[in-house]
Amino acid sequence: MQREFCVADTYVGKRLDKYLAIQMPEFSRSEIQHFTILHNGIKPKLSEKVRNGDVYIVEIPDVKSESAIDNISTDFDLDILYEDDDIVVINKPRGVVMYPSAGNKTGTLVQNLLAYTHLSALGGDIRPGVVHRLDKDTSGVMVFAKSDAAYRGLVKTFMNHDLVRKYIAFAWGVPNWDGATITGNIARSSRNRQKMTMVKSGGKPATTEVNTLNVWTRSGVCELRCNLLTGRTHQIRVHLSAHGFPILCDDVYGRGRSRLESVKNQELLEFLKTHHGQMLHAEVLEFNHPVTGEKMKFKAHLPDDMLELKCILNEE
């Protein structure tokens, strides 16, 4: 499929990859990098700045991946927080993958949603209606687009960070502060491409506001509320770990093995040894409705395992 774009005054000076991402919100910037792009018959650099009247021809390859709609399923009950003709808001369970991939062709969140309702096709065959993501083992509030108008509006909302996202995390460490702001660029690790890391140069800027909710000194554990001011991959997990407060049960960034030796509470020790998946929950999501403009706020209760963990800690 081939598409043609002529740059208008509004976008003059933007990087080419950012410009194309705005024009084609159904594709991520990383996907666009693999498209054939021509400007006056020459392949341009994606970092170049676009000028008024520039014309770009984009060749989009046919996607041969298995469509999510081919394997709709009802593997688990959906916790629907809100729904109308344009959006559906859910409380995502821990342990569920967002959409089909090489290692997860069935049982995904999108496939279960498609068994319940329709989603905007603008997200593509694999990710219909998807405008943001939560890691497999992060639970909490998510919004999906049902209409194309909602998809376009939500993509713009998330791109401009014009929303509120608050998370609850149980982490190692006893902070001596009530609140802190963590800033630091995040990039993919050069040692392990599956991990993200904080870098002094390069990467993408990231900011997380953190407030202390509870501290259990004997166990060396705290409960934190994290407010995302940007939305980078693994942002909270990377920021907290880099500043000495890795999230409990995080197999990637948690550094938990070195901490377990100090745990004297046998019930807590058993919980930490038997649970997998970071104790991180997307508690609050606030945004303006992408079609009506109405202010909306959703809050998802803590999952059972995090409530169990809190009960154990409160008994210390």
mmCIF file of N, CA, C and O in Angstrom, residues 94 136-137 172 192 194-195 234 237 241 246-257 260 271-279:
data_model
loop_
_atom_site.group_PDB
_atom_site.id
_atom_site.type_symbol
_atom_site.label_atom_id
_atom_site.label_comp_id
_atom_site.label_asym_id
_atom_site.label_seq_id
_atom_site.Cartn_x
_atom_site.Cartn_y
_atom_site.Cartn_z
ATOM 1 N N ARG A 94 -3.296 -8.900 35.997
ATOM 2 C CA ARG A 94 -1.863 -9.210 35.898
ATOM 3 C C ARG A 94 -1.681 -10.531 35.140
ATOM 4 O O ARG A 94 -2.521 -11.418 35.185
ATOM 5 N N LYS A 136 2.896 -7.042 30.612
ATOM 6 C CA LYS A 136 2.149 -8.270 30.905
ATOM 7 C C LYS A 136 1.807 -8.394 32.386
ATOM 8 O O LYS A 136 0.671 -8.705 32.750
ATOM 9 N N ASP A 137 2.772 -8.136 33.261
ATOM 10 C CA ASP A 137 2.556 -8.354 34.687
ATOM 11 C C ASP A 137 2.211 -7.080 35.453
ATOM 12 O O ASP A 137 2.339 -7.038 36.683
ATOM 13 N N TRP A 172 11.180 -2.234 47.390
ATOM 14 C CA TRP A 172 12.195 -2.368 48.419
ATOM 15 C C TRP A 172 12.710 -0.980 48.800
ATOM 16 O O TRP A 172 12.836 -0.099 47.950
ATOM 17 N N ASN A 192 21.381 -5.916 27.065
ATOM 18 C CA ASN A 192 20.221 -6.802 27.014
ATOM 19 C C ASN A 192 19.089 -6.045 26.337
ATOM 20 O O ASN A 192 18.486 -5.163 26.931
ATOM 21 N N GLN A 194 16.175 -6.701 25.783
ATOM 22 C CA GLN A 194 14.862 -6.859 26.390
ATOM 23 C C GLN A 194 14.647 -5.885 27.546
ATOM 24 O O GLN A 194 13.537 -5.763 28.063
ATOM 25 N N LYS A 195 15.717 -5.202 27.961
ATOM 26 C CA LYS A 195 15.642 -4.303 29.111
ATOM 27 C C LYS A 195 15.830 -2.854 28.684
ATOM 28 O O LYS A 195 16.453 -2.561 27.675
ATOM 29 N N HIS A 234 8.639 0.692 30.394
ATOM 30 C CA HIS A 234 9.139 0.269 31.708
ATOM 31 C C HIS A 234 9.557 1.449 32.587
ATOM 32 O O HIS A 234 10.378 1.287 33.496
ATOM 33 N N ARG A 237 9.420 1.167 36.522
ATOM 34 C CA ARG A 237 10.286 0.086 36.968
ATOM 35 C C ARG A 237 11.758 0.489 36.868
ATOM 36 O O ARG A 237 12.557 0.218 37.779
ATOM 37 N N SER A 241 14.072 1.461 40.261
ATOM 38 C CA SER A 241 15.217 0.573 40.466
ATOM 39 C C SER A 241 16.531 1.357 40.448
ATOM 40 O O SER A 241 17.413 1.131 41.284
ATOM 41 N N PRO A 246 13.736 -0.751 43.929
ATOM 42 C CA PRO A 246 13.206 -1.685 42.937
ATOM 43 C C PRO A 246 11.880 -2.287 43.390
ATOM 44 O O PRO A 246 11.662 -2.530 44.572
ATOM 45 N N ILE A 247 11.008 -2.522 42.443
ATOM 46 C CA ILE A 247 9.673 -3.030 42.750
ATOM 47 C C ILE A 247 9.727 -4.506 43.134
ATOM 48 O O ILE A 247 10.458 -5.297 42.522
ATOM 49 N N LEU A 248 8.960 -4.867 44.147
ATOM 50 C CA LEU A 248 8.912 -6.254 44.607
ATOM 51 C C LEU A 248 8.435 -7.181 43.488
ATOM 52 O O LEU A 248 7.551 -6.832 42.704
ATOM 53 N N CYS A 249 9.037 -8.361 43.438
ATOM 54 C CA CYS A 249 8.675 -9.441 42.507
ATOM 55 C C CYS A 249 8.920 -9.087 41.042
ATOM 56 O O CYS A 249 8.376 -9.742 40.152
ATOM 57 N N ASP A 250 9.718 -8.055 40.800
ATOM 58 C CA ASP A 250 10.069 -7.698 39.430
ATOM 59 C C ASP A 250 11.276 -8.536 39.017
ATOM 60 O O ASP A 250 12.400 -8.302 39.469
ATOM 61 N N ASP A 251 11.041 -9.508 38.153
ATOM 62 C CA ASP A 251 12.100 -10.436 37.755
ATOM 63 C C ASP A 251 13.165 -9.779 36.878
ATOM 64 O O ASP A 251 14.262 -10.325 36.720
ATOM 65 N N VAL A 252 12.875 -8.626 36.314
ATOM 66 C CA VAL A 252 13.813 -7.962 35.410
ATOM 67 C C VAL A 252 14.622 -6.873 36.106
ATOM 68 O O VAL A 252 15.842 -6.802 35.978
ATOM 69 N N TYR A 253 13.939 -6.016 36.864
ATOM 70 C CA TYR A 253 14.605 -4.867 37.484
ATOM 71 C C TYR A 253 14.622 -4.919 39.018
ATOM 72 O O TYR A 253 15.145 -4.012 39.654
ATOM 73 N N GLY A 254 14.069 -5.992 39.592
ATOM 74 C CA GLY A 254 13.829 -6.001 41.026
ATOM 75 C C GLY A 254 15.008 -6.269 41.931
ATOM 76 O O GLY A 254 14.989 -5.899 43.097
ATOM 77 N N ARG A 255 16.030 -6.935 41.441
ATOM 78 C CA ARG A 255 17.199 -7.283 42.269
ATOM 79 C C ARG A 255 16.760 -7.915 43.600
ATOM 80 O O ARG A 255 17.319 -7.643 44.667
ATOM 81 N N GLY A 256 15.751 -8.779 43.524
ATOM 82 C CA GLY A 256 15.123 -9.307 44.729
ATOM 83 C C GLY A 256 15.914 -10.355 45.479
ATOM 84 O O GLY A 256 15.820 -10.457 46.695
ATOM 85 N N ARG A 257 16.712 -11.156 44.775
ATOM 86 C CA ARG A 257 17.417 -12.256 45.433
ATOM 87 C C ARG A 257 18.336 -11.768 46.541
ATOM 88 O O ARG A 257 18.455 -12.384 47.594
ATOM 89 N N LEU A 260 16.188 -10.968 49.736
ATOM 90 C CA LEU A 260 15.416 -11.985 50.443
ATOM 91 C C LEU A 260 16.096 -12.459 51.728
ATOM 92 O O LEU A 260 15.413 -12.831 52.681
ATOM 93 N N PHE A 271 5.584 -15.297 50.283
ATOM 94 C CA PHE A 271 4.893 -14.534 49.236
ATOM 95 C C PHE A 271 5.889 -14.127 48.148
ATOM 96 O O PHE A 271 5.633 -14.306 46.951
ATOM 97 N N LEU A 272 7.016 -13.576 48.545
ATOM 98 C CA LEU A 272 7.995 -13.078 47.585
ATOM 99 C C LEU A 272 8.613 -14.200 46.761
ATOM 100 O O LEU A 272 8.961 -14.004 45.598
ATOM 101 N N LYS A 273 8.758 -15.391 47.358
ATOM 102 C CA LYS A 273 9.352 -16.516 46.644
ATOM 103 C C LYS A 273 8.387 -17.147 45.649
ATOM 104 O O LYS A 273 8.816 -17.738 44.658
ATOM 105 N N THR A 274 7.096 -17.039 45.907
ATOM 106 C CA THR A 274 6.114 -17.732 45.078
ATOM 107 C C THR A 274 5.419 -16.841 44.059
ATOM 108 O O THR A 274 4.735 -17.341 43.163
ATOM 109 N N HIS A 275 5.575 -15.517 44.177
ATOM 110 C CA HIS A 275 4.928 -14.603 43.241
ATOM 111 C C HIS A 275 5.894 -14.129 42.168
ATOM 112 O O HIS A 275 7.050 -13.834 42.455
ATOM 113 N N HIS A 276 5.397 -14.064 40.960
ATOM 114 C CA HIS A 276 6.175 -13.560 39.840
ATOM 115 C C HIS A 276 5.390 -12.436 39.172
ATOM 116 O O HIS A 276 4.178 -12.508 39.034
ATOM 117 N N GLY A 277 6.087 -11.442 38.760
ATOM 118 C CA GLY A 277 5.423 -10.288 38.164
ATOM 119 C C GLY A 277 5.420 -9.123 39.129
ATOM 120 O O GLY A 277 4.984 -9.241 40.282
ATOM 121 N N GLN A 278 5.901 -7.997 38.689
ATOM 122 C CA GLN A 278 6.093 -6.828 39.530
ATOM 123 C C GLN A 278 4.820 -6.392 40.239
ATOM 124 O O GLN A 278 3.738 -6.420 39.674
ATOM 125 N N MET A 279 4.975 -5.954 41.486
ATOM 126 C CA MET A 279 3.851 -5.456 42.277
ATOM 127 C C MET A 279 3.572 -4.000 41.890
ATOM 128 O O MET A 279 3.850 -3.057 42.636
#
